[in-house]
mmCIF file of C-alpha atoms in Angstrom:
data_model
loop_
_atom_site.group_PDB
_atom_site.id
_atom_site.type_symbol
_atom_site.label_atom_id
_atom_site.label_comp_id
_atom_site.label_asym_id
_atom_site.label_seq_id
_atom_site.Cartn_x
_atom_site.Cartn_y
_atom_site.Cartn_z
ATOM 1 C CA UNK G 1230 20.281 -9.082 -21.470
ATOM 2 C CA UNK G 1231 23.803 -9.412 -22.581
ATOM 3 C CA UNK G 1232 22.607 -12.809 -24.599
ATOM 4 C CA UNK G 1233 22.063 -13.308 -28.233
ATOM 5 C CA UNK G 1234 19.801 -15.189 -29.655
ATOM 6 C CA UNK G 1235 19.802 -16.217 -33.389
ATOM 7 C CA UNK G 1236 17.491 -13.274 -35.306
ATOM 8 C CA UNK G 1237 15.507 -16.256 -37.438
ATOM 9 C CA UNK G 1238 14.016 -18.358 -34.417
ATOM 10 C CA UNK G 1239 10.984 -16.408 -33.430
ATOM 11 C CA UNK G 1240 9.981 -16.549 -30.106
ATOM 12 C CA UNK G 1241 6.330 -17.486 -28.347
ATOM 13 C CA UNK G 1242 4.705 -16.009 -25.402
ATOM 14 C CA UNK G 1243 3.641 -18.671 -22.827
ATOM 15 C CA UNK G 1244 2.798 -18.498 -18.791
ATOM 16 C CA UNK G 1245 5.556 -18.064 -16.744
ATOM 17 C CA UNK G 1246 6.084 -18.315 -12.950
ATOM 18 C CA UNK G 1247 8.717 -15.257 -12.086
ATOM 19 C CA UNK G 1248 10.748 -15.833 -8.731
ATOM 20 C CA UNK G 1249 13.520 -13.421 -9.063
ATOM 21 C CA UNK G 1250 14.383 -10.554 -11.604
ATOM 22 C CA UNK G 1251 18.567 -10.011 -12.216
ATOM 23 C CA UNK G 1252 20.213 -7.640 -13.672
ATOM 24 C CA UNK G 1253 23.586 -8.575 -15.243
ATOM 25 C CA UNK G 1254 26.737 -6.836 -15.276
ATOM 26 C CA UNK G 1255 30.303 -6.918 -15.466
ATOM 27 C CA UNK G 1256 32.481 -6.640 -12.500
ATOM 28 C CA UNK G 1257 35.671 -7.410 -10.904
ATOM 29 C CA UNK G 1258 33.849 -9.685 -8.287
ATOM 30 C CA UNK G 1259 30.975 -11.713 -7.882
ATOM 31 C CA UNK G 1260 27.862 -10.341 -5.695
ATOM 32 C CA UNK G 1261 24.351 -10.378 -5.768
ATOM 33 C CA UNK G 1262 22.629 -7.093 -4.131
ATOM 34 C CA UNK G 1263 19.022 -5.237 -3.912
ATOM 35 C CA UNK G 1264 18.276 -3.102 -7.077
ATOM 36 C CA UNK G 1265 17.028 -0.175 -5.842
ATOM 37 C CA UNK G 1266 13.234 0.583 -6.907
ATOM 38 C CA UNK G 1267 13.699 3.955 -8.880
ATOM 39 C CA UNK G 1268 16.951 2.291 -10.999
ATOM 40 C CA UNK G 1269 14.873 -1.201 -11.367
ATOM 41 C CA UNK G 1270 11.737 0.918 -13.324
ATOM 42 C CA UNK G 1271 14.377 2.484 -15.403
ATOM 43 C CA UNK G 1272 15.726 -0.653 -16.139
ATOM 44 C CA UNK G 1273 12.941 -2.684 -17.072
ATOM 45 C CA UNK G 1274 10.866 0.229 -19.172
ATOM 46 C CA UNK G 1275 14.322 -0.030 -21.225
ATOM 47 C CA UNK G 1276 14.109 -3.943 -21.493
ATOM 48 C CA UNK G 1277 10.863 -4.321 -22.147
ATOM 49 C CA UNK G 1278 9.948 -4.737 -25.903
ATOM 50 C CA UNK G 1279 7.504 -2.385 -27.335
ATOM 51 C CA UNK G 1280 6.209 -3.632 -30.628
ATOM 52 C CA UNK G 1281 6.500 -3.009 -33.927
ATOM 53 C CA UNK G 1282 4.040 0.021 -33.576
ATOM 54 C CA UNK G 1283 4.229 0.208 -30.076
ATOM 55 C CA UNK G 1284 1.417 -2.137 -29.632
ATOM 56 C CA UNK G 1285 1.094 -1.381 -25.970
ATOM 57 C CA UNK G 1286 1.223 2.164 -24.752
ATOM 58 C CA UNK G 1287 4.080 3.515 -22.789
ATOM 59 C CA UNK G 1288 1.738 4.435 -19.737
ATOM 60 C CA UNK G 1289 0.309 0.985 -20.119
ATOM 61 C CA UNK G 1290 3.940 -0.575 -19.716
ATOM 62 C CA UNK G 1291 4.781 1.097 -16.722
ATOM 63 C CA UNK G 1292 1.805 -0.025 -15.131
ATOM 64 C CA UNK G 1293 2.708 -3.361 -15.643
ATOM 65 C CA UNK G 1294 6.579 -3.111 -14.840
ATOM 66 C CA UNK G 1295 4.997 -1.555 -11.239
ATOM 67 C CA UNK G 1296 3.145 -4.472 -10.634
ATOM 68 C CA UNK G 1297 5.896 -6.829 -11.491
ATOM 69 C CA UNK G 1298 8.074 -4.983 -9.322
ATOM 70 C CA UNK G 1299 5.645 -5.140 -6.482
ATOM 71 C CA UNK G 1300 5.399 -8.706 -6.885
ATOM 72 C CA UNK G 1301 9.000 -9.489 -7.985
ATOM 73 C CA UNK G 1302 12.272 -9.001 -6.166
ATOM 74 C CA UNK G 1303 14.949 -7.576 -8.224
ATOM 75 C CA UNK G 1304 18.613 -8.069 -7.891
ATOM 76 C CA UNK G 1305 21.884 -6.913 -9.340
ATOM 77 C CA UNK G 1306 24.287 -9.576 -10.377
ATOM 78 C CA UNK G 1307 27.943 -8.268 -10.497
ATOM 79 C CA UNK G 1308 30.210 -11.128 -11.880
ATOM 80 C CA UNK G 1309 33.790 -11.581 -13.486
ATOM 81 C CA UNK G 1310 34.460 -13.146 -16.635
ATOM 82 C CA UNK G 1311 35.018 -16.642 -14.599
ATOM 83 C CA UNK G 1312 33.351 -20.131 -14.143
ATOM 84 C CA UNK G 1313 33.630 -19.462 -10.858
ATOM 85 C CA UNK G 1314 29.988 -17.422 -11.031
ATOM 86 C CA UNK G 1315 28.181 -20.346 -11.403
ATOM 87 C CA UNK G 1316 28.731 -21.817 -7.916
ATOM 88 C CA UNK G 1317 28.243 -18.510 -6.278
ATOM 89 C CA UNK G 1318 24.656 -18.236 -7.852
ATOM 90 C CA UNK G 1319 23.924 -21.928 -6.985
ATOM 91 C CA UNK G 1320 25.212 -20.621 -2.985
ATOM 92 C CA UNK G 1321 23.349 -17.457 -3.669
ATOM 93 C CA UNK G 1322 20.349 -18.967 -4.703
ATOM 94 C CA UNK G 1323 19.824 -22.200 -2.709
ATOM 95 C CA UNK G 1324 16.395 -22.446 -1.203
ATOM 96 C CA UNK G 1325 15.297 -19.403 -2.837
ATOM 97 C CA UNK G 1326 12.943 -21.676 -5.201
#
């Protein structure tokens, strides 16, 4: 994610309902496309957060980042610098919930 959270408020796992994975970046134009399969793994073993020992092993993540990606669509969000992101999502994204 390209967000920042504050380093001192600790975050809490809880059940969550995932609809729709994105992948953010930078472009010179808003569009929302298929990630393809082999580029979403690679994405997600990079995102995903290991531990401070590496709690859960590496073979054990992947496992679990293929099963979210058989479950999950995942899409690449290209956007501008620009407000104007917002109400393409909310077009993009109507009646996807």
């Amino acid at each position: 994610t390209p967000f920042h959270s504050d380093l001192l408020i600790a975050g809490a796992p809880c059940p969550s309902r995932i609809g729709l994975l994105v992948k953010l970046e930078k472009g010179g134009e808003e569009r929302l496309s298929p990630l393809p399969p082999k580029e979403a793994f690679s994405w997600l073993m990079q995102a995903t957060y290991e531990g401070q020992s590496g709690e859960l092993p590496r073979g054990e993540r992947a496992r679990r980042v293929m099963g979210l990606l058989d479950a999950v669509p995942v899409r690449r969000l290209t956007f501008r610098k620009d407000a104007a992101v917002a109400t393409f999502l909310r077009e993009q994204l109507a009646g996807t919930a």
